[in-house]
XYZ file of C-alpha atoms in Angstrom:
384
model
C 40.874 -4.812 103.838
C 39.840 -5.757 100.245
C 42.928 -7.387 98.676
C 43.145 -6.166 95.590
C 43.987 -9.586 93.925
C 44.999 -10.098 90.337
C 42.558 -11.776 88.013
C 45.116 -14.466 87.853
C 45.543 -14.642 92.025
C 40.871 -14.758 91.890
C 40.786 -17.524 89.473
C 43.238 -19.681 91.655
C 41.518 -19.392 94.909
C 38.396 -20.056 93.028
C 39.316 -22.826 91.804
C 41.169 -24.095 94.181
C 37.931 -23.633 96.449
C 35.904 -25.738 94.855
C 38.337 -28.342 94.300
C 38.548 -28.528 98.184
C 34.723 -28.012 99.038
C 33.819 -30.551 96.124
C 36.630 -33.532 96.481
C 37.981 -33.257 99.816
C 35.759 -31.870 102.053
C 33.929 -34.823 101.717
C 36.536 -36.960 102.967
C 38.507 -35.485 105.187
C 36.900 -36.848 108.558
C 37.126 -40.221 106.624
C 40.884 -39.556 105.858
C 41.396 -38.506 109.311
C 39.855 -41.403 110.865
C 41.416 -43.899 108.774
C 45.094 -42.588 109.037
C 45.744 -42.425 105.258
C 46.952 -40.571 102.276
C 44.428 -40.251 99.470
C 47.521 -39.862 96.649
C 44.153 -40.413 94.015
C 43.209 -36.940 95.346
C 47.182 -35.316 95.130
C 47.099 -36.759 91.370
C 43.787 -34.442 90.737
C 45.476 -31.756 92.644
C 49.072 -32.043 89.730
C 46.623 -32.219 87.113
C 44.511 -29.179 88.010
C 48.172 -27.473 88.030
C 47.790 -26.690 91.956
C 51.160 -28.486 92.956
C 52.947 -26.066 90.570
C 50.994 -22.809 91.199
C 54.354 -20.794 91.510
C 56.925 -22.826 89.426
C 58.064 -20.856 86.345
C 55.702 -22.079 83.478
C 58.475 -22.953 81.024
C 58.954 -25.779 83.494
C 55.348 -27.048 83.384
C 54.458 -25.162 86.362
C 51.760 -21.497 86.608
C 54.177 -19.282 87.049
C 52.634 -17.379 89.412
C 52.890 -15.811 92.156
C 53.693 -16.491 95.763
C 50.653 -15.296 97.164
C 48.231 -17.240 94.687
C 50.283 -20.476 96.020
C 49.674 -19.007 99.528
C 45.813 -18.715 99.012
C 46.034 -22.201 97.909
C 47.247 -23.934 100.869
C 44.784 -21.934 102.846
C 42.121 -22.706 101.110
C 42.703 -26.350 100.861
C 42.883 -25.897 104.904
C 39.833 -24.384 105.648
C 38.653 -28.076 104.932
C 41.400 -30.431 105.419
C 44.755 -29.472 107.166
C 46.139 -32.736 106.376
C 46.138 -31.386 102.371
C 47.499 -28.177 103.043
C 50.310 -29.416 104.505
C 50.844 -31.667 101.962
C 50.678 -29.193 99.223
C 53.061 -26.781 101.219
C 55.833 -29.917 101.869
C 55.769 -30.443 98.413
C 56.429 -27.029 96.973
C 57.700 -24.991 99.528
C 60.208 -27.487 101.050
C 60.120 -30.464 97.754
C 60.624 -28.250 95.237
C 61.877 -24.619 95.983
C 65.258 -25.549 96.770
C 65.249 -26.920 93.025
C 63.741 -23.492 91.554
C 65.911 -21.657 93.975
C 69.049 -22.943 94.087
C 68.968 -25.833 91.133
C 71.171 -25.069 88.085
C 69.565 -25.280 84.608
C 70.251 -29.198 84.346
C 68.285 -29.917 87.632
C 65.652 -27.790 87.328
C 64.515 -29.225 83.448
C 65.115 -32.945 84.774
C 63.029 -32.597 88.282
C 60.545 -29.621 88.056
C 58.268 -30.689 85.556
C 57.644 -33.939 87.011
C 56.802 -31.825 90.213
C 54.808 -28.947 89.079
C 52.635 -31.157 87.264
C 52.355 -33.693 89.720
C 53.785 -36.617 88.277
C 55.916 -37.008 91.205
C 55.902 -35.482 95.130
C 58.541 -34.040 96.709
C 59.474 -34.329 100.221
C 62.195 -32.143 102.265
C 64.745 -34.248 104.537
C 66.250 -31.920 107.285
C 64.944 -33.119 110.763
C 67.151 -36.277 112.359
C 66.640 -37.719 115.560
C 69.489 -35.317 117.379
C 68.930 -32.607 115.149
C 65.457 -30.832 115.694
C 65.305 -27.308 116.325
C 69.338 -26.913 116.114
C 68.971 -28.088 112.212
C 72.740 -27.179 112.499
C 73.426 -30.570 114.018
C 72.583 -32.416 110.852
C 74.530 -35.850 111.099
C 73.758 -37.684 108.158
C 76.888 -37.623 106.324
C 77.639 -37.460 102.240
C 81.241 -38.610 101.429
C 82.367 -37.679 97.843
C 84.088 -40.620 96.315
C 84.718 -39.268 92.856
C 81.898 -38.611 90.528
C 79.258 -39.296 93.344
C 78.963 -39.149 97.216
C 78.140 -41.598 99.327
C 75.043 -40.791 102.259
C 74.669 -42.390 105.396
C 72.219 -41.370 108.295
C 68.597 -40.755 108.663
C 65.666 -38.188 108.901
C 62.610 -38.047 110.561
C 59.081 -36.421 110.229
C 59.512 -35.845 107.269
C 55.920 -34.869 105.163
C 55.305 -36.840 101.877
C 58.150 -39.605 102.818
C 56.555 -42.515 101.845
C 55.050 -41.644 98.041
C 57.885 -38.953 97.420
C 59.724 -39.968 94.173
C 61.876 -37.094 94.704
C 63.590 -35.759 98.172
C 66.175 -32.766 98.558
C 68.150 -33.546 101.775
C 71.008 -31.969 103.843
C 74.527 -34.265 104.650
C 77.307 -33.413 106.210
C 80.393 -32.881 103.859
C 82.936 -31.144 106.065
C 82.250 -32.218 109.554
C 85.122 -29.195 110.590
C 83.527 -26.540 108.690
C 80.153 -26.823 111.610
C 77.445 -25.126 109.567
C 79.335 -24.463 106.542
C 80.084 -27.964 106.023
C 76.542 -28.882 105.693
C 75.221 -29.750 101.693
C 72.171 -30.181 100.012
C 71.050 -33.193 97.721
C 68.178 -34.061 95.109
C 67.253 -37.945 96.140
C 65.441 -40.000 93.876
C 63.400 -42.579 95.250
C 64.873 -45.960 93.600
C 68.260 -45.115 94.080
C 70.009 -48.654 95.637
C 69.885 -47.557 99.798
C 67.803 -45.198 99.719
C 64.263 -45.913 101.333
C 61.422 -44.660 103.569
C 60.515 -46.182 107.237
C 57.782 -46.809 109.163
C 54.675 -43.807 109.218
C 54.089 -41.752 112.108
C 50.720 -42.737 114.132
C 49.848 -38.958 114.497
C 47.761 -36.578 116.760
C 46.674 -33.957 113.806
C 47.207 -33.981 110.188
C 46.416 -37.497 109.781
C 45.361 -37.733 106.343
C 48.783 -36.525 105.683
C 51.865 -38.719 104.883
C 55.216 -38.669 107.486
C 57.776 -41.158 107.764
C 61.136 -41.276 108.681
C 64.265 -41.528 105.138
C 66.872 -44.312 105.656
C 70.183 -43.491 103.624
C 72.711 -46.656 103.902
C 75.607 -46.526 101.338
C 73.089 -44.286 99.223
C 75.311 -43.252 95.400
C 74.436 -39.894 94.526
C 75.467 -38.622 91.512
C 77.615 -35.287 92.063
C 75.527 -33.467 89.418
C 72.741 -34.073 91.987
C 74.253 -31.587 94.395
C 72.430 -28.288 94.966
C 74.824 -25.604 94.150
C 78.544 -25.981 96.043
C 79.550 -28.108 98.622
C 78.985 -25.846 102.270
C 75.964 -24.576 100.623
C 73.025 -26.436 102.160
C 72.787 -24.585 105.555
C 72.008 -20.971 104.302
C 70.170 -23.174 101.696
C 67.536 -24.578 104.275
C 67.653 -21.311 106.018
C 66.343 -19.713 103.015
C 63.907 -22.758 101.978
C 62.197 -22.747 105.829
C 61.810 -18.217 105.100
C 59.871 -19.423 102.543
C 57.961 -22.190 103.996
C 57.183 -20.538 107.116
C 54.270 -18.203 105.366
C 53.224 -21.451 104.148
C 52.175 -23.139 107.628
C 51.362 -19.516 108.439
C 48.651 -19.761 105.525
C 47.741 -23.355 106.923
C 46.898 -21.823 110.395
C 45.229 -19.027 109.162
C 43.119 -21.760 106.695
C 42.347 -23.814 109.666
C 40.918 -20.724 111.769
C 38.781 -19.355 108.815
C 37.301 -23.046 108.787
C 36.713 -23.440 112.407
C 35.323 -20.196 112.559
C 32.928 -20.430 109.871
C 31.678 -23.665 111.408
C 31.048 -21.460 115.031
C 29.520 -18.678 113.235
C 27.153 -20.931 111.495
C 26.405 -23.104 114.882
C 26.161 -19.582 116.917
C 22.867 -18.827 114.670
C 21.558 -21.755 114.510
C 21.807 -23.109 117.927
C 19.466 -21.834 120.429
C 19.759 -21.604 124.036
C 17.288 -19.562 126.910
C 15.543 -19.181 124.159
C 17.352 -17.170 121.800
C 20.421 -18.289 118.946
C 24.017 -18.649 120.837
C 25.543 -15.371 119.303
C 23.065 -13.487 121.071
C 24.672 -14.093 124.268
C 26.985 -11.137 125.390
C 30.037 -14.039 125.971
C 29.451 -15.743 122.608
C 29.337 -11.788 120.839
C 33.184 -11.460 122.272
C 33.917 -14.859 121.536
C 33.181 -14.361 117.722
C 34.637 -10.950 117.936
C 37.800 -11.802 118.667
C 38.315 -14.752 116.553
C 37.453 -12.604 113.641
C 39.506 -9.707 114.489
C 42.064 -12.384 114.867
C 41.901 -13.912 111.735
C 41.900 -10.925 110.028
C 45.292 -9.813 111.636
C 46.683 -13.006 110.898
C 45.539 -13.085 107.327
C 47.336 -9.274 107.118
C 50.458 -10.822 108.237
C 50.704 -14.082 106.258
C 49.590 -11.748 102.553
C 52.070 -9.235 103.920
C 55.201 -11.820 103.970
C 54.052 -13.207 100.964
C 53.908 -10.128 99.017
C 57.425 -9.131 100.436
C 58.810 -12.671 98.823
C 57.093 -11.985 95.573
C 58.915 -8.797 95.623
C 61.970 -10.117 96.278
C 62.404 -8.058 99.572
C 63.998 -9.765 102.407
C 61.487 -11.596 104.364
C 62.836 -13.717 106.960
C 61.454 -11.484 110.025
C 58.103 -11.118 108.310
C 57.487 -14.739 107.354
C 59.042 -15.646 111.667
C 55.944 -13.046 112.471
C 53.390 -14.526 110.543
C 54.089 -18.258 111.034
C 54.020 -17.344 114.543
C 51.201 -15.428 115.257
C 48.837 -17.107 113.224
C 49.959 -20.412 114.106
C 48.960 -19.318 118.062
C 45.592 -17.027 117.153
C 44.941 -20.332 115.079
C 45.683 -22.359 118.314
C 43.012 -19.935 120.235
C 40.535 -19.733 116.949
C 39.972 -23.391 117.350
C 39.798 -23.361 120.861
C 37.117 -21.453 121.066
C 34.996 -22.498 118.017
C 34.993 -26.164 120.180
C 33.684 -24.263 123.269
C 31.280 -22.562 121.295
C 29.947 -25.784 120.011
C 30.023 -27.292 123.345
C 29.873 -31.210 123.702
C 28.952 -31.077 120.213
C 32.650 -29.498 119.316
C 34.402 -32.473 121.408
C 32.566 -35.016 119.223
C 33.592 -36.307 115.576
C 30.542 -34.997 114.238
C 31.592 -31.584 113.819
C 35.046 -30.889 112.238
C 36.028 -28.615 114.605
C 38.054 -30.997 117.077
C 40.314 -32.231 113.969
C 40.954 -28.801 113.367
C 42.109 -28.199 116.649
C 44.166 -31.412 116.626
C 45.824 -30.168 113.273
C 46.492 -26.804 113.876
C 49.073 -27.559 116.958
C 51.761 -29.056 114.565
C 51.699 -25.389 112.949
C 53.321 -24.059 115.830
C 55.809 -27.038 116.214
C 56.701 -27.513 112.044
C 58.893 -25.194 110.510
C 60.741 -24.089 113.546
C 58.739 -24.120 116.944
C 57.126 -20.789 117.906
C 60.453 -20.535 120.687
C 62.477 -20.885 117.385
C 60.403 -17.995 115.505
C 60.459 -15.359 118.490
C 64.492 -15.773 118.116
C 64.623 -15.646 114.288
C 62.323 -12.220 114.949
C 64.561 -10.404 117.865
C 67.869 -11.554 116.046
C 66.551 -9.944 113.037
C 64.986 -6.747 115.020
C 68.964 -6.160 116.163
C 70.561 -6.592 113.161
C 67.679 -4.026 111.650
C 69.251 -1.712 114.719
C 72.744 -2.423 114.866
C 72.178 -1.341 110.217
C 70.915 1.987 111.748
């Protein structure tokens, strides 16, 4: 299909493109290799207005639209996975809660510094005992007049360590279960209130994830994201949302390895004639493509929905899932195609693979998507 993009949505992927191709193609195996978080390269990436593609431009962001965000992050992953990621934790989990659910107050103090890049945002859900049942949150916020008082802990959390500004869910009513569960805008500073040690990782490397220490942490109560109770169908909403994201990260990171096979599959010759001559490497490269393809359908799809404002939260479970899997496969393939030569560092295609399995972990594991889908296909039934 040829998307018919707005002028706007062409201009963004363009130059988004050559941002990545130009300034961090070139050092994403270094990146990778070294463990570390080129925050130089992030700066560039607020200035050039790509950390506020969809934030409403009268505070400092594009306002555009969901889908020119959503070409972003893939196109930053066709080269580096580790900077997709790190663009999608800092909008769609940083600072969408703020534009979603902020009240005019928040949203003028935080999202300028965030859509421009002055500061990162980070997202603190996952604890130690609370994983894929994000219901068991047990960091706690006490309210002790004009401010509450958190105590607990998260962990992998993206963008931990240089995030000057966190949203994070606390306990308020530990007998209300999920509807005792709040939401908070951290700001990193605040007496307490600190980042731990950063996770040695298999993928993603180049991208930052530590665990957030809250001990005795005063937040102001004006810091609270809408009313107390609110923060579990908050984070529901906010992971919708950021599920096409790491569905446009897989789908990034399978149009890059794929590229890479279909170039190697020409140039490489064996009995004689190039690779993609050989019947085996013809439905190889078949499949990945028709794969990508599907997968790109699904993640523009749930995008366009958002954008729309229809309800999305079985379309974004689909998308996230499947192309986090056909990603999975993509990369699998483009290393067998490469051979000996796709297990080595030379080629990128073994970092992709290595960064591509946290998309179907992140987010909700692909277990967790293929319930949000069914509970949503019954509701759709039991409507009927």
């Amino acid at each position: 299909m040829d998307w018919e993009f707005t002028e706007e949505e062409k201009m963004i992927r363009d130059m988004v493109r050559d941002f990545a191709e130009r300034r961090i193609a070139p050092i994403a195996a270094e990146i990778d290799e070294k463990n570390e978080f080129p925050l130089d390269v992030v700066r560039e990436m607020g200035k050039l207005g790509i950390l506020g593609i969809p934030v409403p431009q009268e505070y400092g962001g594009g306002g555009a639209s969901t889908l020119a965000y959503i070409i972003a992050v893939e196109e930053l992953s066709k080269v580096s996975g580790s900077m997709g990621i790190t663009l999608a934790a800092h909008h769609s989990l940083g600072t969408f809660p703020i534009m979603e659910f902020g009240d005019k107050r928040q949203k003028e103090k935080y999202l300028p510094d965030l859509a421009t890049g002055r500061k990162l945002g980070a997202f603190g859900l996952t604890e130690p005992n609370a994983g894929s049942d994000a219901g068991g949150t047990q960091t706690t916020a006490v309210r002790k007049g004009d401010h509450y008082v958190v105590n607990g802990s998260k962990i992998f959390i993206t963008n931990a360590t240089y995030a000057e500004t966190a949203v994070i869910t606390a306990v308020t009513d530990a007998k209300k279960k999920h509807h005792g569960i709040s939401s908070f805008i951290l700001e990193k500073g605040m007496p307490g209130f600190k980042a731990g040690k950063k996770e040695d990782k298999l993928g993603l490397r180049g991208s930052d994830t530590a665990e957030l220490f809250f001990e005795d942490v005063k937040v102001p109560v004006e810091n609270r994201l809408g009313e107390e109770g609110e923060g579990f169908i908050q984070f529901m909403k906010t992971l919708d949302g950021g599920r096409i994201s790491i569905g446009a990260l897989a789908l990034g990171l399978a149009e890059g390895a794929f590229d890479v096979a279909l170039k190697y599959s020409v140039e490489r010759k064996q009995f004689g004639v190039p690779l993609w001559e050989h019947q085996m490497i013809q439905y190889k490269l078949a499949n990945m493509a028709t794969n990508i393809e599907a997968a790109k359908h699904l993640v523009y799809h749930a995008a366009i929905m958002k954008d729309k404002k229809i309800p999305y939260s079985k379309e974004s479970a689909m998308c996230k899932l499947f192309a986090s899997e056909i990603a999975t496969q993509v990369c699998r393939d483009a290393i067998q195609i490469l051979g000996a030569n796709g297990y080595s560092r030379e080629f990128p295609v073994e970092r992709m693979l290595r960064d591509v399995k946290l998309c179907e972990i992140g987010e909700g594991t692909s277990e967790i998507q293929r319930i949000v889908i069914t509970r949503n296909l019954i509701k759709s039934l039991q409507k009927t």
